[in-house]
Coordinates of C-alpha atoms in Angstrom, one line a residue:
M1 CA -25.1 -2.8 6.3
T2 CA -26.1 -3.9 3.0
D3 CA -27.5 -1.8 0.1
A4 CA -30.1 -3.3 -2.0
T5 CA -28.2 -1.4 -5.0
W6 CA -25.1 -3.3 -4.3
E7 CA -26.5 -6.6 -4.6
R8 CA -27.2 -6.1 -8.4
V9 CA -23.5 -5.0 -9.2
Q10 CA -22.4 -7.1 -12.2
R11 CA -19.3 -5.2 -13.1
V12 CA -16.7 -3.8 -10.2
L13 CA -13.7 -1.7 -10.6
C14 CA -11.4 -1.8 -8.0
V15 CA -8.8 1.1 -7.8
R16 CA -5.8 0.2 -6.0
L17 CA -3.1 2.6 -7.6
D18 CA 0.2 1.5 -5.4
T19 CA 2.4 -1.1 -5.7
L20 CA 2.9 -4.7 -5.4
G21 CA 2.5 -5.2 -1.7
D22 CA -0.3 -3.0 -1.6
V23 CA -2.1 -4.9 -4.2
L24 CA -1.4 -8.2 -2.5
M25 CA -2.8 -6.6 0.8
T26 CA -6.1 -5.7 -1.1
T27 CA -7.0 -9.4 -2.3
P28 CA -8.7 -10.5 0.8
A29 CA -11.3 -7.5 0.2
I30 CA -11.4 -8.3 -3.8
R31 CA -12.1 -12.1 -2.6
A32 CA -15.0 -10.7 -0.4
L33 CA -16.5 -8.7 -3.4
K34 CA -16.3 -11.6 -5.7
E35 CA -17.8 -14.4 -3.0
S36 CA -20.8 -11.9 -2.6
Y37 CA -24.0 -11.1 -4.2
A38 CA -23.8 -12.1 -8.2
H39 CA -20.1 -13.1 -8.0
P40 CA -19.2 -10.0 -10.2
H41 CA -16.6 -9.4 -12.8
V42 CA -13.6 -7.7 -11.1
T43 CA -11.4 -5.4 -12.9
L44 CA -8.2 -3.9 -11.0
L45 CA -7.3 -0.4 -11.9
T46 CA -3.6 -0.4 -10.7
S47 CA -0.1 1.5 -11.4
S48 CA 2.6 -0.1 -13.9
A49 CA 4.3 -1.1 -10.5
G50 CA 1.1 -3.0 -9.2
A51 CA -0.1 -4.4 -12.4
G52 CA 2.5 -7.2 -12.8
I53 CA 1.2 -9.2 -9.6
A54 CA -2.5 -8.9 -10.7
A55 CA -1.9 -11.9 -12.9
L56 CA -1.0 -14.0 -10.2
V57 CA -4.2 -13.4 -8.6
P58 CA -7.0 -15.7 -9.4
E59 CA -10.0 -13.1 -7.9
I60 CA -8.8 -10.6 -10.9
D61 CA -10.5 -11.1 -13.9
D62 CA -9.0 -8.0 -15.7
V63 CA -6.6 -5.5 -15.2
M64 CA -6.2 -1.8 -16.4
I65 CA -2.9 0.2 -15.7
Y66 CA -3.1 3.8 -14.7
D67 CA -0.2 5.7 -13.6
A68 CA -2.1 8.4 -11.6
P69 CA -0.9 11.9 -11.4
W70 CA -1.9 12.0 -7.6
L71 CA 0.5 9.2 -6.4
K72 CA 4.0 10.3 -5.6
A73 CA 5.8 7.7 -7.8
T74 CA 4.0 8.9 -10.9
P75 CA 6.5 11.3 -13.1
P76 CA 5.3 14.7 -14.1
R77 CA 3.6 14.9 -17.4
A78 CA 3.0 18.1 -19.3
H79 CA -0.7 18.0 -19.8
A80 CA -3.7 16.1 -19.0
G81 CA -4.3 14.2 -22.0
P82 CA -3.2 10.6 -20.8
D83 CA -5.7 11.2 -17.9
F84 CA -9.1 12.0 -19.9
T85 CA -8.0 8.8 -22.2
M86 CA -8.4 6.9 -19.0
I87 CA -11.3 8.1 -17.9
E88 CA -12.7 7.4 -21.3
R89 CA -11.3 4.0 -21.1
V90 CA -12.9 3.1 -17.9
R91 CA -16.4 4.8 -19.0
D92 CA -16.3 2.1 -22.0
G93 CA -15.9 -0.6 -19.4
R94 CA -19.6 0.3 -18.3
F95 CA -18.8 -0.6 -14.3
D96 CA -21.7 -0.7 -12.1
A97 CA -19.5 0.2 -9.1
A98 CA -15.9 1.3 -8.1
V99 CA -14.2 0.4 -4.5
I100 CA -11.6 2.7 -4.1
F101 CA -8.8 1.3 -1.7
T102 CA -6.4 3.8 0.0
V103 CA -3.9 3.8 3.4
Y104 CA -5.4 6.2 5.6
S105 CA -2.6 9.0 4.3
Q106 CA -4.1 9.0 1.1
S107 CA -7.3 10.9 -0.1
P108 CA -9.5 9.1 -2.1
L109 CA -11.3 12.1 -3.5
P110 CA -9.2 12.4 -7.0
S111 CA -9.9 8.7 -7.6
A112 CA -13.5 9.2 -6.6
V113 CA -13.8 12.2 -9.1
F114 CA -12.0 10.0 -11.6
C115 CA -14.7 7.4 -11.4
Y116 CA -17.4 10.0 -11.3
L117 CA -16.4 11.5 -14.7
A118 CA -16.1 8.0 -16.2
G119 CA -20.2 7.4 -15.4
I120 CA -19.6 4.7 -12.4
P121 CA -22.6 5.2 -10.5
L122 CA -21.8 3.5 -7.2
R123 CA -18.2 4.4 -5.4
L124 CA -17.1 3.2 -2.3
A125 CA -14.5 4.7 0.0
H126 CA -12.9 5.4 3.3
C127 CA -12.9 9.6 3.3
H128 CA -12.1 11.9 6.6
E129 CA -14.0 14.5 4.9
N130 CA -17.6 14.6 3.8
P131 CA -17.2 13.9 0.0
Y132 CA -21.1 14.7 -0.7
Q133 CA -22.0 13.2 -3.9
L134 CA -18.6 11.7 -4.9
L135 CA -19.1 8.7 -2.8
N136 CA -22.0 6.8 -2.4
P137 CA -21.6 5.3 0.5
W138 CA -19.1 7.4 2.3
V139 CA -17.3 5.5 4.7
S140 CA -15.9 7.9 7.3
D141 CA -12.3 7.0 7.9
P142 CA -11.3 6.5 11.7
E143 CA -7.7 6.2 11.0
P144 CA -5.4 7.2 12.5
G145 CA -7.3 9.5 15.1
M146 CA -9.3 6.7 16.4
R147 CA -7.3 3.4 15.9
V148 CA -5.0 2.4 13.1
R149 CA -5.8 -1.1 11.7
H150 CA -3.7 -3.6 9.6
E151 CA -4.0 -2.6 5.8
V152 CA -5.9 -5.8 5.1
Q153 CA -8.2 -5.3 7.9
R154 CA -8.7 -1.7 6.6
Q155 CA -9.7 -3.1 3.2
L156 CA -12.3 -5.9 4.6
D157 CA -13.9 -3.5 6.7
L158 CA -14.3 -1.2 3.9
V159 CA -16.4 -3.8 1.8
A160 CA -18.1 -5.0 4.7
A161 CA -20.0 -1.7 4.7
V162 CA -21.5 -2.8 1.5
G163 CA -22.5 -6.6 3.0
C164 CA -19.2 -8.4 1.3
E165 CA -17.6 -10.7 3.4
T166 CA -15.3 -13.6 3.2
S167 CA -14.2 -16.5 5.5
D168 CA -10.9 -17.0 3.9
E169 CA -8.9 -13.9 4.8
H170 CA -5.5 -14.9 3.6
L171 CA -3.7 -12.9 0.8
S172 CA -4.0 -14.5 -2.5
L173 CA -1.5 -15.4 -4.9
C174 CA -1.1 -18.4 -7.5
V175 CA 2.3 -19.5 -8.9
P176 CA 1.8 -20.7 -12.6
V177 CA 2.0 -24.0 -13.2
G178 CA 5.3 -25.5 -14.2
T179 CA 7.3 -22.2 -12.8
T180 CA 8.2 -24.2 -9.8
A181 CA 10.1 -26.9 -11.3
R182 CA 11.9 -24.4 -13.8
V183 CA 13.0 -22.6 -10.6
Q184 CA 14.1 -25.6 -8.7
R185 CA 16.4 -26.6 -11.9
W186 CA 17.7 -23.3 -11.5
L187 CA 18.5 -23.5 -8.1
E188 CA 20.0 -26.8 -8.5
T189 CA 22.4 -25.5 -11.3
A190 CA 23.4 -23.0 -9.2
G191 CA 24.6 -25.1 -6.5
V192 CA 21.6 -25.3 -4.1
D193 CA 21.5 -28.4 -2.4
A194 CA 17.6 -29.1 -1.7
S195 CA 18.3 -31.6 1.0
R196 CA 20.5 -29.2 3.0
P197 CA 19.0 -26.0 4.6
W198 CA 18.6 -23.1 2.7
L199 CA 17.2 -19.5 3.0
L200 CA 16.0 -16.8 0.8
V201 CA 17.3 -13.2 1.5
H202 CA 15.6 -10.1 -0.3
P203 CA 17.8 -7.1 1.1
G204 CA 16.3 -4.5 -1.3
A205 CA 13.3 -2.1 -0.9
T206 CA 12.0 0.6 -3.2
A207 CA 12.4 3.2 -0.2
P208 CA 15.8 3.8 1.2
S209 CA 14.4 4.5 4.7
R210 CA 13.0 0.7 4.6
R211 CA 16.6 -0.8 4.1
Y212 CA 18.4 -2.6 6.7
P213 CA 22.0 -1.6 6.3
P214 CA 24.0 -4.0 4.1
E215 CA 26.9 -4.4 6.5
L216 CA 24.4 -5.6 9.0
F217 CA 22.8 -8.0 6.4
A218 CA 26.4 -9.3 5.7
R219 CA 27.0 -9.9 9.4
A220 CA 23.7 -11.7 10.0
V221 CA 23.8 -13.9 6.7
Q222 CA 27.3 -14.8 7.1
S223 CA 26.6 -16.1 10.6
L224 CA 23.6 -17.8 9.4
A225 CA 26.0 -19.4 6.6
L226 CA 28.8 -20.4 8.8
E227 CA 27.7 -21.0 12.2
H228 CA 24.2 -22.5 11.2
E229 CA 25.0 -24.2 7.9
Q230 CA 22.4 -22.5 6.1
Q231 CA 22.9 -22.2 2.0
I232 CA 22.3 -18.5 1.3
V233 CA 20.2 -17.6 -2.0
F234 CA 19.8 -13.7 -2.7
T235 CA 17.1 -12.2 -4.8
G236 CA 16.4 -8.6 -5.9
S237 CA 15.6 -6.6 -8.8
S238 CA 18.4 -5.8 -11.6
R239 CA 18.7 -2.5 -10.0
E240 CA 19.1 -3.9 -6.9
R241 CA 22.2 -6.3 -8.1
P242 CA 24.7 -3.7 -6.7
L243 CA 23.6 -4.1 -3.3
V244 CA 23.2 -7.8 -3.2
E245 CA 26.9 -8.1 -4.8
R246 CA 28.0 -5.5 -1.9
I247 CA 26.6 -7.8 1.0
R248 CA 28.1 -11.1 -0.7
D249 CA 31.3 -9.3 -1.0
A250 CA 31.2 -8.3 2.7
M251 CA 29.9 -11.8 4.1
H252 CA 32.9 -13.8 3.7
A253 CA 30.8 -17.1 2.9
P254 CA 29.3 -19.0 0.0
S255 CA 26.1 -17.8 -1.7
V256 CA 24.0 -17.7 -4.7
S257 CA 22.3 -14.4 -6.5
L258 CA 19.4 -14.5 -8.2
A259 CA 19.1 -10.7 -8.2
G260 CA 17.7 -9.7 -11.7
A261 CA 17.4 -13.1 -13.1
L262 CA 13.9 -13.5 -12.1
S263 CA 10.3 -12.7 -13.5
L264 CA 7.8 -12.3 -10.9
P265 CA 5.9 -15.6 -11.2
E266 CA 9.5 -17.2 -10.7
L267 CA 10.1 -14.9 -7.8
A268 CA 6.8 -16.1 -6.5
A269 CA 7.9 -19.7 -7.2
V270 CA 11.2 -19.3 -5.4
I271 CA 9.7 -17.5 -2.2
A272 CA 7.1 -20.5 -2.3
C273 CA 10.0 -23.3 -2.2
A274 CA 12.2 -21.5 0.4
P275 CA 11.9 -22.4 4.0
L276 CA 12.3 -19.1 5.1
L277 CA 12.5 -15.6 3.8
I278 CA 14.6 -12.6 5.4
A279 CA 13.7 -9.1 3.8
N280 CA 13.0 -5.5 4.6
N281 CA 9.1 -4.2 4.7
T282 CA 8.8 -5.2 0.9
G283 CA 6.5 -6.4 -1.6
P284 CA 8.1 -10.0 -1.3
V285 CA 7.3 -10.2 2.4
H286 CA 3.7 -9.8 1.2
M287 CA 4.3 -12.6 -1.4
A288 CA 5.6 -14.8 1.3
A289 CA 2.5 -14.2 3.7
A290 CA 0.4 -15.1 0.6
L291 CA 2.3 -18.4 -0.3
G292 CA 2.8 -19.5 3.4
T293 CA 6.5 -19.0 3.8
P294 CA 7.9 -17.5 7.1
V295 CA 9.4 -14.4 7.3
V296 CA 12.1 -12.5 9.2
D297 CA 10.8 -8.8 8.6
L298 CA 13.4 -6.2 9.0
Y299 CA 10.6 -3.4 9.7
A300 CA 11.4 0.3 9.5
L301 CA 9.2 2.2 11.5
T302 CA 8.0 4.4 8.8
N303 CA 4.4 3.1 9.3
P304 CA 2.6 0.4 11.8
Q305 CA -0.1 -1.2 9.4
H306 CA 2.3 -3.6 6.6
T307 CA 3.3 -6.2 9.0
P308 CA 3.1 -10.0 7.3
W309 CA -0.4 -11.3 7.5
Q310 CA -1.4 -14.6 8.8
V311 CA 2.1 -16.2 8.2
R312 CA 4.8 -17.6 10.9
S313 CA 6.9 -14.4 11.3
R314 CA 9.0 -12.5 13.4
V315 CA 8.8 -8.6 13.2
L316 CA 12.1 -7.0 13.9
T317 CA 12.1 -3.2 14.8
H318 CA 14.0 -0.9 17.2
D319 CA 11.4 1.8 18.6
V320 CA 12.4 5.3 17.9
P321 CA 10.7 8.8 19.0
C322 CA 10.5 9.7 15.3
K323 CA 8.4 6.5 14.4
Y324 CA 5.6 6.6 11.7
C325 CA 7.2 9.4 9.7
Y326 CA 5.8 8.1 6.4
K327 CA 9.1 8.9 4.9
S328 CA 10.8 7.2 1.9
I329 CA 14.3 8.7 3.0
C330 CA 15.0 9.0 6.8
P331 CA 14.2 12.7 7.6
H332 CA 17.2 12.4 10.5
G333 CA 19.5 10.5 8.5
H334 CA 20.2 8.1 11.2
H335 CA 18.1 5.2 10.1
D336 CA 17.9 4.0 13.8
C337 CA 14.8 2.2 13.5
L338 CA 16.6 -0.6 11.3
R339 CA 20.2 0.4 12.3
G340 CA 19.3 -0.4 15.9
I341 CA 18.5 -4.1 15.6
P342 CA 21.7 -6.1 15.9
P343 CA 22.7 -9.1 13.5
E344 CA 22.3 -11.6 16.3
M345 CA 18.7 -10.7 16.5
V346 CA 18.2 -11.4 12.7
V347 CA 19.8 -14.7 13.3
Q348 CA 17.9 -15.7 16.5
A349 CA 14.6 -14.7 14.4
A350 CA 15.5 -16.8 11.6
C351 CA 16.6 -19.9 13.7
A352 CA 13.5 -19.6 15.6
L353 CA 11.5 -19.8 12.6
L354 CA 13.3 -22.6 11.1
H355 CA 13.3 -24.8 13.7
D356 CA 10.4 -24.0 16.0
A357 CA 7.0 -24.6 14.2
T358 CA 4.8 -24.4 17.4
P359 CA 1.8 -21.6 16.9
E360 CA 2.6 -20.0 20.2
R361 CA 6.3 -19.6 19.6
A362 CA 6.0 -18.8 15.9
A363 CA 3.5 -16.0 16.8
L364 CA 4.5 -12.3 15.2
E365 CA 6.9 -10.6 17.7
A366 CA 8.3 -6.9 17.6
A367 CA 11.7 -6.3 19.2
S368 CA 13.1 -3.2 20.3

């Protein structure tokens, strides 16, 4: 329900300490905050990994970077000096309210304590246990015991608890002016003929458990190149170059690699230009969803709630007894939730999205 105190909020700190894809899946909720009440100034407190995308989200007015020690990706540090310094920086921001966005496997309480110590009077979050004074209001977390929602819906429901809603629930991402033209010139120079069919392939992922095996990737894209006359363009980070080159060497067909060559805005521009993206469950999938680019998502069953949101897609999985393990490394070592997806299924999904735009047949599918 609407809280009259929240109606007077002028400065909001949105806490999302995860990575790129998590930040993007929070943007509809941030838009709801921005469109509600007095259209508050919104600052995003996020990790180094999540900060880069924030500059491309028009609903975010400012960004503060904080690699919190309660996040698994943060390297250990010897003392809490940086944390106390960050608390004071946030205190200087004189925020009226903080909205703490988490997945249901994360506790919001460390962030709630952080915001409490920074003097932020209103603190909103989902929480399983009673937080007493740390959250006001406390939204009891129904996940995963009662139900599991898509991550985007989870965050929309959170801000709805204080009366914030939006009619536009799409992910938000804006390609900077001039970036698209520059990327199109690069593609042309690399030999990509825009008048012929082409598609984008992003074979990497931060977590090894979310990576489709490179030998299967090679078979799928080779078939798309040779049998379906698709020009194949690879993207990836500089650390993913060896993976991309391994797939290119194994596919025995022409391809172009932009791995390690693109900034984040340039990657967004390439995804926006592409007729189709084939990728694992990773940040570029959510970029594609924000930009309206169809996606074949090779979805490891490490968690259920991060599938492409409101975009034409095929979600390919292989059901396994150990699904929803939340592990970055396959605990059994077999990777069957991905290894069980045949390359032929990837090809079929890609062709369906490329050649059939009808809403019924373009609906999200899970293959097992």
